Amino acid sequence: MQIKKKLPLIMISLICVPLLILAVVIYLYSANNLITRSENNIKQLATSEGRALEALIKAKKYRVQVLATDERIIDALNEKESNATRMSSLKVEKAKELLKQVCTNEDIYEAFLIDKEGNIFIASNEESEQITLKDQEMYENVLKGETVFSDILFSNTESGKVINITVPVKNEYDEVIGAVCQVIFNNWFSDFSKNIKIEQTGYAYILDEKLNFIAHPDIIKEGEALVSDGMRQMIKEAYDKEENHGAGVYTYKGQEKYGSFYIVGDIDWIICVVQNVKEIEKQAVIEFLLIIMSIIVLVIIVSIASMQISKKITRPIDQLTTIMSHASDGDFGQICSYAGNDEIGVLSKHYNQMLKSLGESHSDLNHVCEELSATQAELKNNIEELTRSKEALLISEKRYKTTLNAIEEVIWEYNVKTKTFFATEKWEELVGYSSNNIKIFNVIKDTLEPHHIEVFMLVLKGCIEGRTDSFSQELYMKNEHRWLLCKGHVVRSEKGKLDKLIGILTDITDNKANEERVRKLAFFDVLTGCLNKQTFMESLETWLSPGEAIKDAALLFIDLDDFKKINDTLGHEMGDKLLNYVAKVLRHIIPQDSFISRFGGDEFVIFKTSVSDLGEIQEMVYSILNIFQDPIRIDGKDIHITCSVGIALYPLDGTSGDILLKNADTAMYKAKDNGKNSYSFYAPDMSKSLDRKLLVEGALREAIGKNTLYLQYQPIIELKTGKTVAAEALLRLKDDELGFISPGEFIPVAEETGLIIPTGDWVIENALRELSYYRLVGYESLSITINVSSLQMKDRNFIDKLKLMVQNAKIPPEFIKLEVTESVFMENVEKSINLFREIKKMGIKLALDDFGTGYSSLNYLRSIPLDILKIDKSFIDEITTSRVLSEIVDSIIGMAHTLDILVVAEGVESEEQLSILKEKGCDFIQGYFFSKPLMPNQLEERLQEEKYA
């Protein structure tokens, strides 16, 4: 740093540093005084206001104590104690008049008398009479002779908050015979705390002995607990030291606060005064800023003066520095003109003499430098040419080496004369041997499979003997489990003799693996490793083609029962693991003269190419069924599943693969119809059953468009009135060709094919349309019951569609009842309950049909949001003859009524059954005793007859 800059900085520092130290000392002293004075003011304020509050509380307490000594109060309580049942109306009226007179005071909301049992029997507000306080801890203290202030209570007043002052009333024998209570408005205490203000951030609040807010500037906090841990700790320490005041600093919501408190005498209320520490420190900060501003002004003045003085002192130094700079650049002609008598003047004189001597020597040195420069330039040119040649050689060598290493293949060379072998760096990575000083033929024997060694040596022999000049051979390395492609070429001398072999070595392991994968994908199922459908059918047709000597054979079609439930409940990953397990076991147990295929999904097909008798097939089927006899454990979970097997025999049941497969599939469905977990041999009449099912399916698909679906309604009768209060919508199908088709036949087909969803939507929409009509013609109290399938409930759009249909029909939802069977509910209990709750939110009622035929537990029944429970017809049929069934029905009705569920008895067909159900308290009846299912116009006629009967 230059002297002219250092000099003013030194002067400024010598002046400013003492000033800054002085400013800090002044600030610390004044800040300490200001803060101490503010804290003392807060302490004094808390103490004085606390004493004022204590005096006022004593005054209010004294007012109630005076009231407790009034003869009218004592007479009323004596009368109550001596004659609890009959009281003199005159004494009561005098006491009540006194209480009402007391309540004319603007700070009193209410006053009342409490007898010794804690019952309010006289009150200025009659609504409070007969309220009991005997269970409150407060009243127990009053009976002990104590005057009690309550916590904040919430009332119907405009302020909403009051405080009770309860004083015991004693008779002439100084015995407590009851108490008098004044209810005062809490606003008085709130106003008291609001009037205590300290500058901008200071405020006061009042706490009870439990540290709940009695009064606070923010009235929302009144009645809430004090959340400031700092203030709580200070109050606790004061209680521990048995002191009635305290003060200190604490942090609340990220701000430092100074708080002081005073504990009010008998009732242990606490008045707290609080102010932000930042506001207390604010005056000290302002004083400090004024000091700093004064110092800054002084520094500016000193700085200006110091700069002027330094310029005058350092001017000759600047001149001498400039001349020295020119001299360093080779200009020795300039001299310093400063000729003062001080030290700088003497320095200038000697410096001028030195410049003169340097100028004379400079010209001689220039001549020598020119000669040296010429020699240096020539040497530099020679060195640069040598460097360029060396760099070009290194680059060429590096490029060659990089190119060889970058090639994925190994480049190799074998010198026949010297019997030496060379290979690029990739050799060691592929083969596992270093290429340095190796005997290549030993490496070939150690690494290749014996067959590959033999073939490769023959190829090399052909090259040596001149039969070929090139070769390409695939080799398998047994140690590295790697496939290599070795390509080579013969290099001969000018005389035609073998000189060397050169070539490349390529890793083709991935290519071989891809070829194997493609082969497996083409012929095998990816998941299970079984033959895929196409390969199986080709193999089957080959076995069955003319010329193949097949006498008797069998085709087995296997389907896992209810496999979809596994995917739905445990997930598709678990389903895939199950299929893989089944395929593995099937491959293990089938005879050697059989081949197996996974046909798709959960279906497997086995073709046994040789069958001696049916017993052989049955034994094979039993082995398959036994796989599923016990639970299958996968990933720690037990999976219960069975299978159904259909069997078609060759040539009895078909001579082509397609026919055998079709008939085996038909037999498999027959096994499922027989209850699953079984097998069935194909029989011709099975095809007729399947054809009938296909016809029903076709009729069902065309039903909505052809208008062959229709609804009938079976009345539901209320036992108390004998009137029709509801009707169950029943779906019917009458095809032009097949005629009337039973619901027991077409409903299962609809569920199998998924047609139940559009069909079910049609039922809901048309049933709601009919109900809308009945309501329009005057039957507003009629409700409709609609059956819902499990597949409909699983439809992700079911709730949205239901909401839209109810909105379009403009029917109050409470007149709509959806009916599900017990078995549908038990398929997925948790999911069903969630769905039922969504339906209930819409206002639609729920009915559980066929109760007693499934396996639902009472625990589940309690958690279902049910409105109606329908007892299955099988219980009603024998209710007149079976005591056990009669008691079961009685239990069902009692249990349902306990759960607030109404009960409908289905299938009532006799008066005797009706009589028994009436005795048991059944709510509704449905059955042929009253009516068979009716067409819509017939139901309207019945309703009209009942209306005018």
PDB file of C-alpha atoms in Angstrom, residues 317-515:
ATOM      1  CA  ILE A 317       7.841  10.844  -3.089  1.00  0.00           C
ATOM      2  CA  ASP A 318       5.331  10.529  -5.966  1.00  0.00           C
ATOM      3  CA  GLN A 319       7.666  12.448  -8.265  1.00  0.00           C
ATOM      4  CA  LEU A 320      10.638  10.253  -7.357  1.00  0.00           C
ATOM      5  CA  THR A 321       8.515   7.078  -7.822  1.00  0.00           C
ATOM      6  CA  THR A 322       7.475   8.167 -11.354  1.00  0.00           C
ATOM      7  CA  ILE A 323      11.107   8.740 -12.429  1.00  0.00           C
ATOM      8  CA  MET A 324      12.119   5.333 -11.015  1.00  0.00           C
ATOM      9  CA  SER A 325       9.328   3.718 -13.039  1.00  0.00           C
ATOM     10  CA  HIS A 326      10.675   5.246 -16.262  1.00  0.00           C
ATOM     11  CA  ALA A 327      14.191   4.068 -15.373  1.00  0.00           C
ATOM     12  CA  SER A 328      12.937   0.490 -14.858  1.00  0.00           C
ATOM     13  CA  ASP A 329      11.535   0.667 -18.416  1.00  0.00           C
ATOM     14  CA  GLY A 330      14.989   1.671 -19.767  1.00  0.00           C
ATOM     15  CA  ASP A 331      14.510   5.450 -19.904  1.00  0.00           C
ATOM     16  CA  PHE A 332      17.541   6.899 -18.093  1.00  0.00           C
ATOM     17  CA  GLY A 333      17.175  10.419 -19.525  1.00  0.00           C
ATOM     18  CA  GLN A 334      14.800  11.846 -16.927  1.00  0.00           C
ATOM     19  CA  ILE A 335      16.002  13.223 -13.582  1.00  0.00           C
ATOM     20  CA  CYS A 336      14.249  14.213 -10.369  1.00  0.00           C
ATOM     21  CA  SER A 337      13.719  18.009 -10.091  1.00  0.00           C
ATOM     22  CA  TYR A 338      12.995  18.067  -6.323  1.00  0.00           C
ATOM     23  CA  ALA A 339      15.869  19.925  -4.598  1.00  0.00           C
ATOM     24  CA  GLY A 340      14.780  20.301  -1.005  1.00  0.00           C
ATOM     25  CA  ASN A 341      17.105  20.181   2.001  1.00  0.00           C
ATOM     26  CA  ASP A 342      15.293  17.303   3.674  1.00  0.00           C
ATOM     27  CA  GLU A 343      16.047  13.564   3.412  1.00  0.00           C
ATOM     28  CA  ILE A 344      14.018  13.198   0.191  1.00  0.00           C
ATOM     29  CA  GLY A 345      16.059  16.007  -1.452  1.00  0.00           C
ATOM     30  CA  VAL A 346      19.342  14.183  -0.646  1.00  0.00           C
ATOM     31  CA  LEU A 347      17.882  10.911  -1.972  1.00  0.00           C
ATOM     32  CA  SER A 348      16.877  12.682  -5.219  1.00  0.00           C
ATOM     33  CA  LYS A 349      20.421  14.036  -5.740  1.00  0.00           C
ATOM     34  CA  HIS A 350      22.087  10.603  -5.329  1.00  0.00           C
ATOM     35  CA  TYR A 351      19.468   8.920  -7.525  1.00  0.00           C
ATOM     36  CA  ASN A 352      20.198  11.353 -10.410  1.00  0.00           C
ATOM     37  CA  GLN A 353      23.912  10.465 -10.242  1.00  0.00           C
ATOM     38  CA  MET A 354      23.086   6.731 -10.346  1.00  0.00           C
ATOM     39  CA  LEU A 355      20.882   7.197 -13.442  1.00  0.00           C
ATOM     40  CA  LYS A 356      23.737   8.849 -15.321  1.00  0.00           C
ATOM     41  CA  SER A 357      26.121   5.883 -14.690  1.00  0.00           C
ATOM     42  CA  LEU A 358      23.402   3.328 -15.688  1.00  0.00           C
ATOM     43  CA  GLY A 359      22.720   5.146 -18.949  1.00  0.00           C
ATOM     44  CA  GLU A 360      26.394   4.813 -20.044  1.00  0.00           C
ATOM     45  CA  SER A 361      26.460   1.064 -19.328  1.00  0.00           C
ATOM     46  CA  HIS A 362      23.111   0.396 -21.006  1.00  0.00           C
ATOM     47  CA  SER A 363      24.318   0.947 -24.600  1.00  0.00           C
ATOM     48  CA  ASP A 364      27.152  -1.627 -24.189  1.00  0.00           C
ATOM     49  CA  LEU A 365      24.739  -4.250 -22.881  1.00  0.00           C
ATOM     50  CA  ASN A 366      22.327  -3.731 -25.810  1.00  0.00           C
ATOM     51  CA  HIS A 367      24.999  -4.782 -28.334  1.00  0.00           C
ATOM     52  CA  VAL A 368      25.799  -8.016 -26.428  1.00  0.00           C
ATOM     53  CA  CYS A 369      22.079  -8.840 -26.092  1.00  0.00           C
ATOM     54  CA  GLU A 370      21.510  -8.577 -29.834  1.00  0.00           C
ATOM     55  CA  GLU A 371      24.211 -11.215 -30.529  1.00  0.00           C
ATOM     56  CA  LEU A 372      22.812 -13.593 -27.874  1.00  0.00           C
ATOM     57  CA  SER A 373      19.272 -13.226 -29.238  1.00  0.00           C
ATOM     58  CA  ALA A 374      20.330 -14.359 -32.721  1.00  0.00           C
ATOM     59  CA  THR A 375      22.029 -17.511 -31.306  1.00  0.00           C
ATOM     60  CA  GLN A 376      19.006 -18.286 -29.099  1.00  0.00           C
ATOM     61  CA  ALA A 377      16.555 -18.090 -32.032  1.00  0.00           C
ATOM     62  CA  GLU A 378      18.565 -20.636 -34.053  1.00  0.00           C
ATOM     63  CA  LEU A 379      18.674 -23.121 -31.105  1.00  0.00           C
ATOM     64  CA  LYS A 380      14.948 -22.710 -30.511  1.00  0.00           C
ATOM     65  CA  ASN A 381      14.108 -23.612 -34.105  1.00  0.00           C
ATOM     66  CA  ASN A 382      16.141 -26.843 -33.877  1.00  0.00           C
ATOM     67  CA  ILE A 383      14.507 -27.884 -30.595  1.00  0.00           C
ATOM     68  CA  GLU A 384      10.972 -27.252 -31.935  1.00  0.00           C
ATOM     69  CA  GLU A 385      11.602 -29.423 -35.005  1.00  0.00           C
ATOM     70  CA  LEU A 386      12.830 -32.341 -32.838  1.00  0.00           C
ATOM     71  CA  THR A 387       9.826 -31.974 -30.490  1.00  0.00           C
ATOM     72  CA  ARG A 388       7.342 -32.091 -33.392  1.00  0.00           C
ATOM     73  CA  SER A 389       8.881 -35.282 -34.755  1.00  0.00           C
ATOM     74  CA  LYS A 390       8.739 -36.994 -31.338  1.00  0.00           C
ATOM     75  CA  GLU A 391       5.118 -35.970 -30.731  1.00  0.00           C
ATOM     76  CA  ALA A 392       4.009 -37.253 -34.149  1.00  0.00           C
ATOM     77  CA  LEU A 393       5.627 -40.609 -33.416  1.00  0.00           C
ATOM     78  CA  LEU A 394       3.950 -40.890 -29.968  1.00  0.00           C
ATOM     79  CA  ILE A 395       0.541 -39.949 -31.396  1.00  0.00           C
ATOM     80  CA  SER A 396       0.829 -42.553 -34.139  1.00  0.00           C
ATOM     81  CA  GLU A 397       1.820 -45.260 -31.662  1.00  0.00           C
ATOM     82  CA  LYS A 398      -0.970 -44.294 -29.233  1.00  0.00           C
ATOM     83  CA  ARG A 399      -3.578 -44.218 -32.002  1.00  0.00           C
ATOM     84  CA  TYR A 400      -2.597 -47.702 -33.161  1.00  0.00           C
ATOM     85  CA  LYS A 401      -2.730 -49.108 -29.618  1.00  0.00           C
ATOM     86  CA  THR A 402      -6.066 -47.388 -28.860  1.00  0.00           C
ATOM     87  CA  THR A 403      -7.576 -48.723 -32.070  1.00  0.00           C
ATOM     88  CA  LEU A 404      -6.571 -52.301 -31.240  1.00  0.00           C
ATOM     89  CA  ASN A 405      -7.895 -52.066 -27.663  1.00  0.00           C
ATOM     90  CA  ALA A 406     -11.148 -50.438 -28.777  1.00  0.00           C
ATOM     91  CA  ILE A 407     -12.025 -53.340 -31.046  1.00  0.00           C
ATOM     92  CA  GLU A 408     -14.332 -55.800 -29.235  1.00  0.00           C
ATOM     93  CA  GLU A 409     -12.732 -58.729 -31.046  1.00  0.00           C
ATOM     94  CA  VAL A 410      -9.312 -60.189 -30.184  1.00  0.00           C
ATOM     95  CA  ILE A 411      -6.747 -59.833 -32.990  1.00  0.00           C
ATOM     96  CA  TRP A 412      -4.301 -62.725 -32.851  1.00  0.00           C
ATOM     97  CA  GLU A 413      -1.233 -63.943 -34.736  1.00  0.00           C
ATOM     98  CA  TYR A 414       0.651 -67.278 -34.598  1.00  0.00           C
ATOM     99  CA  ASN A 415       4.163 -67.447 -36.107  1.00  0.00           C
ATOM    100  CA  VAL A 416       4.666 -70.971 -37.405  1.00  0.00           C
ATOM    101  CA  LYS A 417       8.462 -70.661 -37.616  1.00  0.00           C
ATOM    102  CA  THR A 418       9.072 -69.262 -34.120  1.00  0.00           C
ATOM    103  CA  LYS A 419       5.987 -70.926 -32.616  1.00  0.00           C
ATOM    104  CA  THR A 420       5.145 -67.679 -30.805  1.00  0.00           C
ATOM    105  CA  PHE A 421       1.661 -66.317 -30.192  1.00  0.00           C
ATOM    106  CA  PHE A 422       0.510 -62.703 -29.989  1.00  0.00           C
ATOM    107  CA  ALA A 423      -2.946 -61.312 -29.080  1.00  0.00           C
ATOM    108  CA  THR A 424      -4.461 -57.946 -28.175  1.00  0.00           C
ATOM    109  CA  GLU A 425      -5.437 -57.090 -24.593  1.00  0.00           C
ATOM    110  CA  LYS A 426      -9.009 -58.477 -24.959  1.00  0.00           C
ATOM    111  CA  TRP A 427      -7.503 -62.002 -25.143  1.00  0.00           C
ATOM    112  CA  GLU A 428      -6.987 -62.307 -21.390  1.00  0.00           C
ATOM    113  CA  GLU A 429     -10.532 -61.025 -20.704  1.00  0.00           C
ATOM    114  CA  LEU A 430     -12.123 -63.624 -23.018  1.00  0.00           C
ATOM    115  CA  VAL A 431      -9.897 -66.660 -22.466  1.00  0.00           C
ATOM    116  CA  GLY A 432      -8.615 -66.155 -18.937  1.00  0.00           C
ATOM    117  CA  TYR A 433      -4.933 -66.650 -19.919  1.00  0.00           C
ATOM    118  CA  SER A 434      -2.215 -64.075 -20.484  1.00  0.00           C
ATOM    119  CA  SER A 435      -0.912 -63.911 -24.081  1.00  0.00           C
ATOM    120  CA  ASN A 436       2.696 -63.507 -22.909  1.00  0.00           C
ATOM    121  CA  ASN A 437       4.911 -66.578 -23.529  1.00  0.00           C
ATOM    122  CA  ILE A 438       2.040 -69.070 -23.737  1.00  0.00           C
ATOM    123  CA  LYS A 439       1.881 -72.378 -25.554  1.00  0.00           C
ATOM    124  CA  ILE A 440      -1.265 -71.882 -27.573  1.00  0.00           C
ATOM    125  CA  PHE A 441      -2.001 -75.562 -28.220  1.00  0.00           C
ATOM    126  CA  ASN A 442      -1.900 -76.304 -24.472  1.00  0.00           C
ATOM    127  CA  VAL A 443      -4.404 -73.479 -23.925  1.00  0.00           C
ATOM    128  CA  ILE A 444      -6.688 -75.001 -26.586  1.00  0.00           C
ATOM    129  CA  LYS A 445      -6.626 -78.404 -24.849  1.00  0.00           C
ATOM    130  CA  ASP A 446      -7.241 -76.888 -21.389  1.00  0.00           C
ATOM    131  CA  THR A 447     -10.148 -74.574 -22.278  1.00  0.00           C
ATOM    132  CA  LEU A 448     -12.217 -76.172 -25.050  1.00  0.00           C
ATOM    133  CA  GLU A 449     -14.699 -79.051 -24.931  1.00  0.00           C
ATOM    134  CA  PRO A 450     -13.147 -82.348 -26.268  1.00  0.00           C
ATOM    135  CA  HIS A 451     -15.417 -82.399 -29.318  1.00  0.00           C
ATOM    136  CA  HIS A 452     -14.544 -78.803 -30.173  1.00  0.00           C
ATOM    137  CA  ILE A 453     -10.792 -79.559 -29.754  1.00  0.00           C
ATOM    138  CA  GLU A 454     -11.020 -82.399 -32.243  1.00  0.00           C
ATOM    139  CA  VAL A 455     -12.876 -80.319 -34.850  1.00  0.00           C
ATOM    140  CA  PHE A 456     -10.651 -77.280 -34.414  1.00  0.00           C
ATOM    141  CA  MET A 457      -7.437 -79.305 -34.791  1.00  0.00           C
ATOM    142  CA  LEU A 458      -8.747 -80.773 -38.055  1.00  0.00           C
ATOM    143  CA  VAL A 459      -9.429 -77.224 -39.317  1.00  0.00           C
ATOM    144  CA  LEU A 460      -5.902 -76.095 -38.396  1.00  0.00           C
ATOM    145  CA  LYS A 461      -4.449 -79.212 -40.033  1.00  0.00           C
ATOM    146  CA  GLY A 462      -6.228 -78.322 -43.278  1.00  0.00           C
ATOM    147  CA  CYS A 463      -4.635 -74.855 -43.218  1.00  0.00           C
ATOM    148  CA  ILE A 464      -1.149 -76.236 -42.524  1.00  0.00           C
ATOM    149  CA  GLU A 465      -1.438 -78.809 -45.323  1.00  0.00           C
ATOM    150  CA  GLY A 466      -2.618 -76.133 -47.765  1.00  0.00           C
ATOM    151  CA  ARG A 467      -6.161 -77.445 -48.327  1.00  0.00           C
ATOM    152  CA  THR A 468      -7.641 -74.085 -47.272  1.00  0.00           C
ATOM    153  CA  ASP A 469      -6.373 -70.566 -46.669  1.00  0.00           C
ATOM    154  CA  SER A 470      -9.100 -69.430 -44.244  1.00  0.00           C
ATOM    155  CA  PHE A 471     -11.505 -70.815 -41.646  1.00  0.00           C
ATOM    156  CA  SER A 472     -14.382 -69.851 -39.307  1.00  0.00           C
ATOM    157  CA  GLN A 473     -15.162 -72.067 -36.324  1.00  0.00           C
ATOM    158  CA  GLU A 474     -17.501 -71.757 -33.263  1.00  0.00           C
ATOM    159  CA  LEU A 475     -15.819 -72.902 -30.022  1.00  0.00           C
ATOM    160  CA  TYR A 476     -17.221 -73.455 -26.487  1.00  0.00           C
ATOM    161  CA  MET A 477     -14.944 -72.720 -23.513  1.00  0.00           C
ATOM    162  CA  LYS A 478     -15.822 -75.081 -20.685  1.00  0.00           C
ATOM    163  CA  ASN A 479     -14.042 -73.079 -17.968  1.00  0.00           C
ATOM    164  CA  GLU A 480     -15.440 -69.648 -18.819  1.00  0.00           C
ATOM    165  CA  HIS A 481     -18.811 -70.975 -20.061  1.00  0.00           C
ATOM    166  CA  ARG A 482     -18.372 -68.801 -23.114  1.00  0.00           C
ATOM    167  CA  TRP A 483     -18.977 -69.216 -26.842  1.00  0.00           C
ATOM    168  CA  LEU A 484     -16.292 -67.845 -29.215  1.00  0.00           C
ATOM    169  CA  LEU A 485     -16.146 -67.441 -32.988  1.00  0.00           C
ATOM    170  CA  CYS A 486     -12.610 -67.927 -34.277  1.00  0.00           C
ATOM    171  CA  LYS A 487     -11.846 -66.669 -37.809  1.00  0.00           C
ATOM    172  CA  GLY A 488      -8.388 -67.140 -39.301  1.00  0.00           C
ATOM    173  CA  HIS A 489      -6.337 -66.612 -42.484  1.00  0.00           C
ATOM    174  CA  VAL A 490      -3.084 -68.167 -43.745  1.00  0.00           C
ATOM    175  CA  VAL A 491      -0.088 -65.934 -44.545  1.00  0.00           C
ATOM    176  CA  ARG A 492       2.484 -67.612 -46.831  1.00  0.00           C
ATOM    177  CA  SER A 493       6.013 -66.599 -47.888  1.00  0.00           C
ATOM    178  CA  GLU A 494       7.017 -65.724 -51.420  1.00  0.00           C
ATOM    179  CA  LYS A 495       7.922 -69.389 -51.912  1.00  0.00           C
ATOM    180  CA  GLY A 496       4.437 -70.495 -50.857  1.00  0.00           C
ATOM    181  CA  LYS A 497       5.431 -71.888 -47.486  1.00  0.00           C
ATOM    182  CA  LEU A 498       3.224 -71.318 -44.415  1.00  0.00           C
ATOM    183  CA  ASP A 499       4.600 -68.339 -42.542  1.00  0.00           C
ATOM    184  CA  LYS A 500       1.946 -67.409 -39.972  1.00  0.00           C
ATOM    185  CA  LEU A 501      -1.750 -67.598 -39.080  1.00  0.00           C
ATOM    186  CA  ILE A 502      -3.639 -64.377 -38.316  1.00  0.00           C
ATOM    187  CA  GLY A 503      -7.241 -63.794 -37.356  1.00  0.00           C
ATOM    188  CA  ILE A 504      -9.826 -62.485 -34.931  1.00  0.00           C
ATOM    189  CA  LEU A 505     -11.635 -64.011 -31.955  1.00  0.00           C
ATOM    190  CA  THR A 506     -15.213 -62.809 -31.173  1.00  0.00           C
ATOM    191  CA  ASP A 507     -17.358 -63.388 -28.069  1.00  0.00           C
ATOM    192  CA  ILE A 508     -20.729 -64.725 -29.334  1.00  0.00           C
ATOM    193  CA  THR A 509     -22.106 -65.861 -25.934  1.00  0.00           C
ATOM    194  CA  ASP A 510     -24.945 -63.277 -25.983  1.00  0.00           C
ATOM    195  CA  ASN A 511     -25.844 -64.255 -29.550  1.00  0.00           C
ATOM    196  CA  LYS A 512     -26.087 -67.916 -28.513  1.00  0.00           C
ATOM    197  CA  ALA A 513     -28.231 -66.989 -25.505  1.00  0.00           C
ATOM    198  CA  ASN A 514     -30.536 -64.926 -27.711  1.00  0.00           C
ATOM    199  CA  GLU A 515     -30.867 -67.822 -30.129  1.00  0.00           C
TER     200      GLU A 515
END
